Short mmCIF file of C-alpha atoms in Angstrom, two decimals:
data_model
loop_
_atom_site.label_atom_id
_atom_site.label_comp_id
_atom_site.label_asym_id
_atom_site.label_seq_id
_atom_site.Cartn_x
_atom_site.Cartn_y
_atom_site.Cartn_z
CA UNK A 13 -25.53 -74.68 11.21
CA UNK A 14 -28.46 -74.54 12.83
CA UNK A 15 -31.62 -71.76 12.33
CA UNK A 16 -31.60 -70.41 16.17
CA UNK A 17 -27.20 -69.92 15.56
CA UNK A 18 -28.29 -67.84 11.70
CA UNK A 19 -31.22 -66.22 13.22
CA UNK A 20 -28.79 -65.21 16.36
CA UNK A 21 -26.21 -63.53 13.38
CA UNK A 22 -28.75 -61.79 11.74
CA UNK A 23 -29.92 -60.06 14.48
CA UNK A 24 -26.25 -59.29 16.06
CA UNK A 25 -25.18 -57.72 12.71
CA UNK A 26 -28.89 -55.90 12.62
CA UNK A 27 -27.94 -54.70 16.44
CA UNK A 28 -24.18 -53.17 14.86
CA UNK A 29 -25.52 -51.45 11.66
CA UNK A 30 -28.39 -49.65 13.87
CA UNK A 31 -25.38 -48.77 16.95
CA UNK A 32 -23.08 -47.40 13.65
CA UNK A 33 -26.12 -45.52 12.51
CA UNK A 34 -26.66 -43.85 15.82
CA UNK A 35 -23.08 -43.27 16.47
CA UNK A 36 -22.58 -41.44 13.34
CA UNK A 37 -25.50 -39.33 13.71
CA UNK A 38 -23.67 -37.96 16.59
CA UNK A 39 -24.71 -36.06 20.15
CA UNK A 40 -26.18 -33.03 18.76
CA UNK A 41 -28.87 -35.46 17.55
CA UNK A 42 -30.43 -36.93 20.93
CA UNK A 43 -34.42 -35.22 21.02
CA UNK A 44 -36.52 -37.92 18.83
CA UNK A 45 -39.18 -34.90 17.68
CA UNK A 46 -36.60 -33.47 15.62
CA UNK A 47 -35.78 -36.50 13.61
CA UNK A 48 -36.53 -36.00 9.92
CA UNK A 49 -37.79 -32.12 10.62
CA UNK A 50 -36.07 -29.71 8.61
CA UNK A 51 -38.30 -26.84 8.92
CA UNK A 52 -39.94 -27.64 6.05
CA UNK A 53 -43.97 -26.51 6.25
CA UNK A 54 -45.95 -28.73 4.40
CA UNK A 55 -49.59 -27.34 2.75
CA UNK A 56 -52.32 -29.91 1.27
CA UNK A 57 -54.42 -28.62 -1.38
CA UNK A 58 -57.49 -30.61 -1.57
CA UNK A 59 -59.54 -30.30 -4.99
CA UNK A 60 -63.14 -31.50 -5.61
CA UNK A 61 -62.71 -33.14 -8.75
CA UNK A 62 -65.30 -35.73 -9.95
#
């Protein structure tokens, strides 16, 4: 086999596994600013230590 014919199958199955992902995240799931947002707030505390 050939590199261009393995590098061809890696990236098919890389195409599948990110359309399965997608699928099974489902419809309700479609605005990209949402992904990963939970409503969570987030505060840094900086400290001046030396």
């Amino acid at each position: 086999m050939g590199d261009g014919f393995r590098w061809a199958v890696v990236l098919a199955a890389t195409l599948v596994l990110i359309g399965l992902a997608a699928y099974a995240r489902g419809p309700e799931h479609y605005r990209g600013d949402e992904v990963g947002s939970h409503g969570t707030k987030v505060v840094l505390v900086r400290t001046d230590d030396e």
